[in-house]
Amino acid sequence: MAGAALLEALKDEDGQVRWHAVEALGAIGGEAAVVALLEAFKHGNSSVRRNAVARLGKICGEAALAALLEAFKDEDSYGRLYVATALGDIGGEVTVTALLQALKDEDSNVRRYVATALGEIGSEMAVSALR
């Protein structure tokens, strides 16, 4: 399975190999890619995690959305701000609801990214929360 080989590539010493593995997983799409990207989100390298979340945001399927909503619980504040950006890319009522809750995040940078994501979504519900 390509996903298994790409997951193995996430462990490569070369950062470019890891980055391209995440890119490839995002291009493949589908449920297997979402599972692999969610695993990549747990990677110790912040660049790999950021890229994994960005790819999840581009897949836009139900599985990707569910994975991102789960990833929003990450203890790492940088992880949460990447998730906020990806949710802003997806848009929709479910993402707005999650983002509205995240406006209460303890980290001001996360709150800033959440506000930006809500502004980019631009729905009435999202914009009214920013007023």
JSON list of C-alpha atoms in Angstrom, two decimals:
[
{"chain": "A", "resi": 1, "resn": "MET", "atom": "CA", "xyz": [0.00, 0.00, 0.00]},
{"chain": "A", "resi": 2, "resn": "ALA", "atom": "CA", "xyz": [1.35, 3.43, -0.92]},
{"chain": "A", "resi": 3, "resn": "GLY", "atom": "CA", "xyz": [0.21, 4.91, 2.38]},
{"chain": "A", "resi": 4, "resn": "ALA", "atom": "CA", "xyz": [2.44, 2.53, 4.34]},
{"chain": "A", "resi": 5, "resn": "ALA", "atom": "CA", "xyz": [5.48, 3.48, 2.24]},
{"chain": "A", "resi": 6, "resn": "LEU", "atom": "CA", "xyz": [4.67, 7.16, 2.67]},
{"chain": "A", "resi": 7, "resn": "LEU", "atom": "CA", "xyz": [4.25, 6.74, 6.41]},
{"chain": "A", "resi": 8, "resn": "GLU", "atom": "CA", "xyz": [7.68, 5.15, 6.46]},
{"chain": "A", "resi": 9, "resn": "ALA", "atom": "CA", "xyz": [8.99, 8.15, 4.51]},
{"chain": "A", "resi": 10, "resn": "LEU", "atom": "CA", "xyz": [7.72, 10.37, 7.34]},
{"chain": "A", "resi": 11, "resn": "LYS", "atom": "CA", "xyz": [10.49, 8.86, 9.48]},
{"chain": "A", "resi": 12, "resn": "ASP", "atom": "CA", "xyz": [13.23, 9.75, 7.01]},
{"chain": "A", "resi": 13, "resn": "GLU", "atom": "CA", "xyz": [16.09, 11.88, 8.30]},
{"chain": "A", "resi": 14, "resn": "ASP", "atom": "CA", "xyz": [15.74, 14.27, 5.37]},
{"chain": "A", "resi": 15, "resn": "GLY", "atom": "CA", "xyz": [13.12, 16.94, 6.05]},
{"chain": "A", "resi": 16, "resn": "GLN", "atom": "CA", "xyz": [12.37, 17.29, 2.33]},
{"chain": "A", "resi": 17, "resn": "VAL", "atom": "CA", "xyz": [11.50, 13.59, 2.12]},
{"chain": "A", "resi": 18, "resn": "ARG", "atom": "CA", "xyz": [9.12, 13.96, 5.07]},
{"chain": "A", "resi": 19, "resn": "TRP", "atom": "CA", "xyz": [7.53, 17.08, 3.56]},
{"chain": "A", "resi": 20, "resn": "HIS", "atom": "CA", "xyz": [7.01, 15.42, 0.16]},
{"chain": "A", "resi": 21, "resn": "ALA", "atom": "CA", "xyz": [5.54, 12.31, 1.79]},
{"chain": "A", "resi": 22, "resn": "VAL", "atom": "CA", "xyz": [2.86, 14.48, 3.40]},
{"chain": "A", "resi": 23, "resn": "GLU", "atom": "CA", "xyz": [2.27, 16.26, 0.08]},
{"chain": "A", "resi": 24, "resn": "ALA", "atom": "CA", "xyz": [1.80, 12.91, -1.65]},
{"chain": "A", "resi": 25, "resn": "LEU", "atom": "CA", "xyz": [-0.62, 11.69, 0.99]},
{"chain": "A", "resi": 26, "resn": "GLY", "atom": "CA", "xyz": [-2.67, 14.84, 0.51]},
{"chain": "A", "resi": 27, "resn": "ALA", "atom": "CA", "xyz": [-2.70, 14.34, -3.25]},
{"chain": "A", "resi": 28, "resn": "ILE", "atom": "CA", "xyz": [-3.87, 10.74, -2.88]},
{"chain": "A", "resi": 29, "resn": "GLY", "atom": "CA", "xyz": [-6.83, 11.78, -0.76]},
{"chain": "A", "resi": 30, "resn": "GLY", "atom": "CA", "xyz": [-9.41, 9.32, 0.52]},
{"chain": "A", "resi": 31, "resn": "GLU", "atom": "CA", "xyz": [-9.89, 7.73, 3.89]},
{"chain": "A", "resi": 32, "resn": "ALA", "atom": "CA", "xyz": [-6.51, 5.95, 3.93]},
{"chain": "A", "resi": 33, "resn": "ALA", "atom": "CA", "xyz": [-4.74, 9.24, 3.27]},
{"chain": "A", "resi": 34, "resn": "VAL", "atom": "CA", "xyz": [-6.73, 10.94, 6.03]},
{"chain": "A", "resi": 35, "resn": "VAL", "atom": "CA", "xyz": [-5.68, 8.25, 8.50]},
{"chain": "A", "resi": 36, "resn": "ALA", "atom": "CA", "xyz": [-2.05, 8.59, 7.37]},
{"chain": "A", "resi": 37, "resn": "LEU", "atom": "CA", "xyz": [-2.19, 12.39, 7.54]},
{"chain": "A", "resi": 38, "resn": "LEU", "atom": "CA", "xyz": [-3.69, 12.26, 11.00]},
{"chain": "A", "resi": 39, "resn": "GLU", "atom": "CA", "xyz": [-0.78, 10.03, 11.99]},
{"chain": "A", "resi": 40, "resn": "ALA", "atom": "CA", "xyz": [1.57, 12.57, 10.40]},
{"chain": "A", "resi": 41, "resn": "PHE", "atom": "CA", "xyz": [-0.08, 15.25, 12.55]},
{"chain": "A", "resi": 42, "resn": "LYS", "atom": "CA", "xyz": [1.35, 13.43, 15.57]},
{"chain": "A", "resi": 43, "resn": "HIS", "atom": "CA", "xyz": [4.87, 13.62, 14.14]},
{"chain": "A", "resi": 44, "resn": "GLY", "atom": "CA", "xyz": [7.51, 15.27, 16.30]},
{"chain": "A", "resi": 45, "resn": "ASN", "atom": "CA", "xyz": [8.53, 17.68, 13.54]},
{"chain": "A", "resi": 46, "resn": "SER", "atom": "CA", "xyz": [6.36, 20.80, 13.48]},
{"chain": "A", "resi": 47, "resn": "SER", "atom": "CA", "xyz": [6.83, 21.26, 9.73]},
{"chain": "A", "resi": 48, "resn": "VAL", "atom": "CA", "xyz": [5.46, 17.78, 9.08]},
{"chain": "A", "resi": 49, "resn": "ARG", "atom": "CA", "xyz": [2.51, 18.45, 11.41]},
{"chain": "A", "resi": 50, "resn": "ARG", "atom": "CA", "xyz": [1.73, 21.80, 9.80]},
{"chain": "A", "resi": 51, "resn": "ASN", "atom": "CA", "xyz": [1.84, 20.32, 6.32]},
{"chain": "A", "resi": 52, "resn": "ALA", "atom": "CA", "xyz": [-0.33, 17.35, 7.38]},
{"chain": "A", "resi": 53, "resn": "VAL", "atom": "CA", "xyz": [-3.03, 19.67, 8.71]},
{"chain": "A", "resi": 54, "resn": "ALA", "atom": "CA", "xyz": [-2.87, 21.82, 5.58]},
{"chain": "A", "resi": 55, "resn": "ARG", "atom": "CA", "xyz": [-3.34, 18.72, 3.40]},
{"chain": "A", "resi": 56, "resn": "LEU", "atom": "CA", "xyz": [-6.25, 17.57, 5.58]},
{"chain": "A", "resi": 57, "resn": "GLY", "atom": "CA", "xyz": [-7.83, 20.98, 5.04]},
{"chain": "A", "resi": 58, "resn": "LYS", "atom": "CA", "xyz": [-7.57, 20.54, 1.27]},
{"chain": "A", "resi": 59, "resn": "ILE", "atom": "CA", "xyz": [-9.12, 17.04, 1.25]},
{"chain": "A", "resi": 60, "resn": "CYS", "atom": "CA", "xyz": [-12.36, 18.44, 2.71]},
{"chain": "A", "resi": 61, "resn": "GLY", "atom": "CA", "xyz": [-14.10, 15.10, 3.18]},
{"chain": "A", "resi": 62, "resn": "GLU", "atom": "CA", "xyz": [-16.07, 14.03, 6.22]},
{"chain": "A", "resi": 63, "resn": "ALA", "atom": "CA", "xyz": [-13.18, 11.91, 7.48]},
{"chain": "A", "resi": 64, "resn": "ALA", "atom": "CA", "xyz": [-10.77, 14.84, 7.07]},
{"chain": "A", "resi": 65, "resn": "LEU", "atom": "CA", "xyz": [-13.13, 17.16, 8.90]},
{"chain": "A", "resi": 66, "resn": "ALA", "atom": "CA", "xyz": [-13.58, 14.69, 11.74]},
{"chain": "A", "resi": 67, "resn": "ALA", "atom": "CA", "xyz": [-9.80, 14.28, 11.98]},
{"chain": "A", "resi": 68, "resn": "LEU", "atom": "CA", "xyz": [-9.27, 18.04, 12.10]},
{"chain": "A", "resi": 69, "resn": "LEU", "atom": "CA", "xyz": [-11.92, 18.51, 14.76]},
{"chain": "A", "resi": 70, "resn": "GLU", "atom": "CA", "xyz": [-10.17, 15.86, 16.83]},
{"chain": "A", "resi": 71, "resn": "ALA", "atom": "CA", "xyz": [-6.78, 17.47, 16.16]},
{"chain": "A", "resi": 72, "resn": "PHE", "atom": "CA", "xyz": [-8.17, 20.75, 17.52]},
{"chain": "A", "resi": 73, "resn": "LYS", "atom": "CA", "xyz": [-7.78, 19.16, 20.96]},
{"chain": "A", "resi": 74, "resn": "ASP", "atom": "CA", "xyz": [-4.00, 19.01, 20.52]},
{"chain": "A", "resi": 75, "resn": "GLU", "atom": "CA", "xyz": [-2.05, 20.15, 23.58]},
{"chain": "A", "resi": 76, "resn": "ASP", "atom": "CA", "xyz": [0.43, 21.92, 21.31]},
{"chain": "A", "resi": 77, "resn": "SER", "atom": "CA", "xyz": [-0.85, 25.43, 20.63]},
{"chain": "A", "resi": 78, "resn": "TYR", "atom": "CA", "xyz": [0.97, 25.53, 17.29]},
{"chain": "A", "resi": 79, "resn": "GLY", "atom": "CA", "xyz": [-0.95, 22.44, 16.28]},
{"chain": "A", "resi": 80, "resn": "ARG", "atom": "CA", "xyz": [-4.22, 24.14, 17.17]},
{"chain": "A", "resi": 81, "resn": "LEU", "atom": "CA", "xyz": [-3.44, 27.23, 15.10]},
{"chain": "A", "resi": 82, "resn": "TYR", "atom": "CA", "xyz": [-2.65, 25.05, 12.08]},
{"chain": "A", "resi": 83, "resn": "VAL", "atom": "CA", "xyz": [-5.99, 23.32, 12.60]},
{"chain": "A", "resi": 84, "resn": "ALA", "atom": "CA", "xyz": [-7.76, 26.70, 12.76]},
{"chain": "A", "resi": 85, "resn": "THR", "atom": "CA", "xyz": [-6.29, 27.62, 9.37]},
{"chain": "A", "resi": 86, "resn": "ALA", "atom": "CA", "xyz": [-7.34, 24.30, 7.83]},
{"chain": "A", "resi": 87, "resn": "LEU", "atom": "CA", "xyz": [-10.87, 24.62, 9.23]},
{"chain": "A", "resi": 88, "resn": "GLY", "atom": "CA", "xyz": [-11.04, 28.10, 7.73]},
{"chain": "A", "resi": 89, "resn": "ASP", "atom": "CA", "xyz": [-10.16, 26.57, 4.35]},
{"chain": "A", "resi": 90, "resn": "ILE", "atom": "CA", "xyz": [-13.00, 24.06, 4.66]},
{"chain": "A", "resi": 91, "resn": "GLY", "atom": "CA", "xyz": [-15.68, 26.42, 5.99]},
{"chain": "A", "resi": 92, "resn": "GLY", "atom": "CA", "xyz": [-19.20, 25.32, 6.79]},
{"chain": "A", "resi": 93, "resn": "GLU", "atom": "CA", "xyz": [-21.40, 25.34, 9.85]},
{"chain": "A", "resi": 94, "resn": "VAL", "atom": "CA", "xyz": [-19.57, 22.56, 11.70]},
{"chain": "A", "resi": 95, "resn": "THR", "atom": "CA", "xyz": [-16.23, 24.29, 11.31]},
{"chain": "A", "resi": 96, "resn": "VAL", "atom": "CA", "xyz": [-17.67, 27.65, 12.37]},
{"chain": "A", "resi": 97, "resn": "THR", "atom": "CA", "xyz": [-19.07, 26.06, 15.53]},
{"chain": "A", "resi": 98, "resn": "ALA", "atom": "CA", "xyz": [-15.67, 24.54, 16.38]},
{"chain": "A", "resi": 99, "resn": "LEU", "atom": "CA", "xyz": [-13.90, 27.81, 15.62]},
{"chain": "A", "resi": 100, "resn": "LEU", "atom": "CA", "xyz": [-16.32, 29.79, 17.78]},
{"chain": "A", "resi": 101, "resn": "GLN", "atom": "CA", "xyz": [-15.49, 27.55, 20.72]},
{"chain": "A", "resi": 102, "resn": "ALA", "atom": "CA", "xyz": [-11.79, 28.02, 20.01]},
{"chain": "A", "resi": 103, "resn": "LEU", "atom": "CA", "xyz": [-12.14, 31.79, 20.40]},
{"chain": "A", "resi": 104, "resn": "LYS", "atom": "CA", "xyz": [-11.84, 30.96, 24.11]},
{"chain": "A", "resi": 105, "resn": "ASP", "atom": "CA", "xyz": [-8.47, 29.21, 23.66]},
{"chain": "A", "resi": 106, "resn": "GLU", "atom": "CA", "xyz": [-5.92, 30.08, 26.32]},
{"chain": "A", "resi": 107, "resn": "ASP", "atom": "CA", "xyz": [-3.32, 30.94, 23.67]},
{"chain": "A", "resi": 108, "resn": "SER", "atom": "CA", "xyz": [-3.70, 34.38, 22.09]},
{"chain": "A", "resi": 109, "resn": "ASN", "atom": "CA", "xyz": [-2.01, 33.24, 18.86]},
{"chain": "A", "resi": 110, "resn": "VAL", "atom": "CA", "xyz": [-4.57, 30.47, 18.47]},
{"chain": "A", "resi": 111, "resn": "ARG", "atom": "CA", "xyz": [-7.38, 32.98, 19.06]},
{"chain": "A", "resi": 112, "resn": "ARG", "atom": "CA", "xyz": [-5.86, 35.26, 16.40]},
{"chain": "A", "resi": 113, "resn": "TYR", "atom": "CA", "xyz": [-5.72, 32.41, 13.84]},
{"chain": "A", "resi": 114, "resn": "VAL", "atom": "CA", "xyz": [-9.27, 31.41, 14.76]},
{"chain": "A", "resi": 115, "resn": "ALA", "atom": "CA", "xyz": [-10.49, 34.97, 14.19]},
{"chain": "A", "resi": 116, "resn": "THR", "atom": "CA", "xyz": [-8.72, 35.06, 10.82]},
{"chain": "A", "resi": 117, "resn": "ALA", "atom": "CA", "xyz": [-10.30, 31.74, 9.83]},
{"chain": "A", "resi": 118, "resn": "LEU", "atom": "CA", "xyz": [-13.76, 32.98, 10.83]},
{"chain": "A", "resi": 119, "resn": "GLY", "atom": "CA", "xyz": [-13.23, 36.15, 8.81]},
{"chain": "A", "resi": 120, "resn": "GLU", "atom": "CA", "xyz": [-12.18, 34.11, 5.78]},
{"chain": "A", "resi": 121, "resn": "ILE", "atom": "CA", "xyz": [-15.26, 31.90, 6.05]},
{"chain": "A", "resi": 122, "resn": "GLY", "atom": "CA", "xyz": [-17.32, 35.07, 6.05]},
{"chain": "A", "resi": 123, "resn": "SER", "atom": "CA", "xyz": [-20.69, 33.54, 6.94]},
{"chain": "A", "resi": 124, "resn": "GLU", "atom": "CA", "xyz": [-23.13, 35.60, 9.00]},
{"chain": "A", "resi": 125, "resn": "MET", "atom": "CA", "xyz": [-22.58, 33.35, 12.02]},
{"chain": "A", "resi": 126, "resn": "ALA", "atom": "CA", "xyz": [-18.78, 33.61, 11.69]},
{"chain": "A", "resi": 127, "resn": "VAL", "atom": "CA", "xyz": [-18.68, 37.36, 11.17]},
{"chain": "A", "resi": 128, "resn": "SER", "atom": "CA", "xyz": [-21.18, 38.17, 13.93]},
{"chain": "A", "resi": 129, "resn": "ALA", "atom": "CA", "xyz": [-18.91, 36.42, 16.43]},
{"chain": "A", "resi": 130, "resn": "LEU", "atom": "CA", "xyz": [-16.10, 38.80, 15.50]},
{"chain": "A", "resi": 131, "resn": "ARG", "atom": "CA", "xyz": [-18.08, 41.95, 16.19]}
]
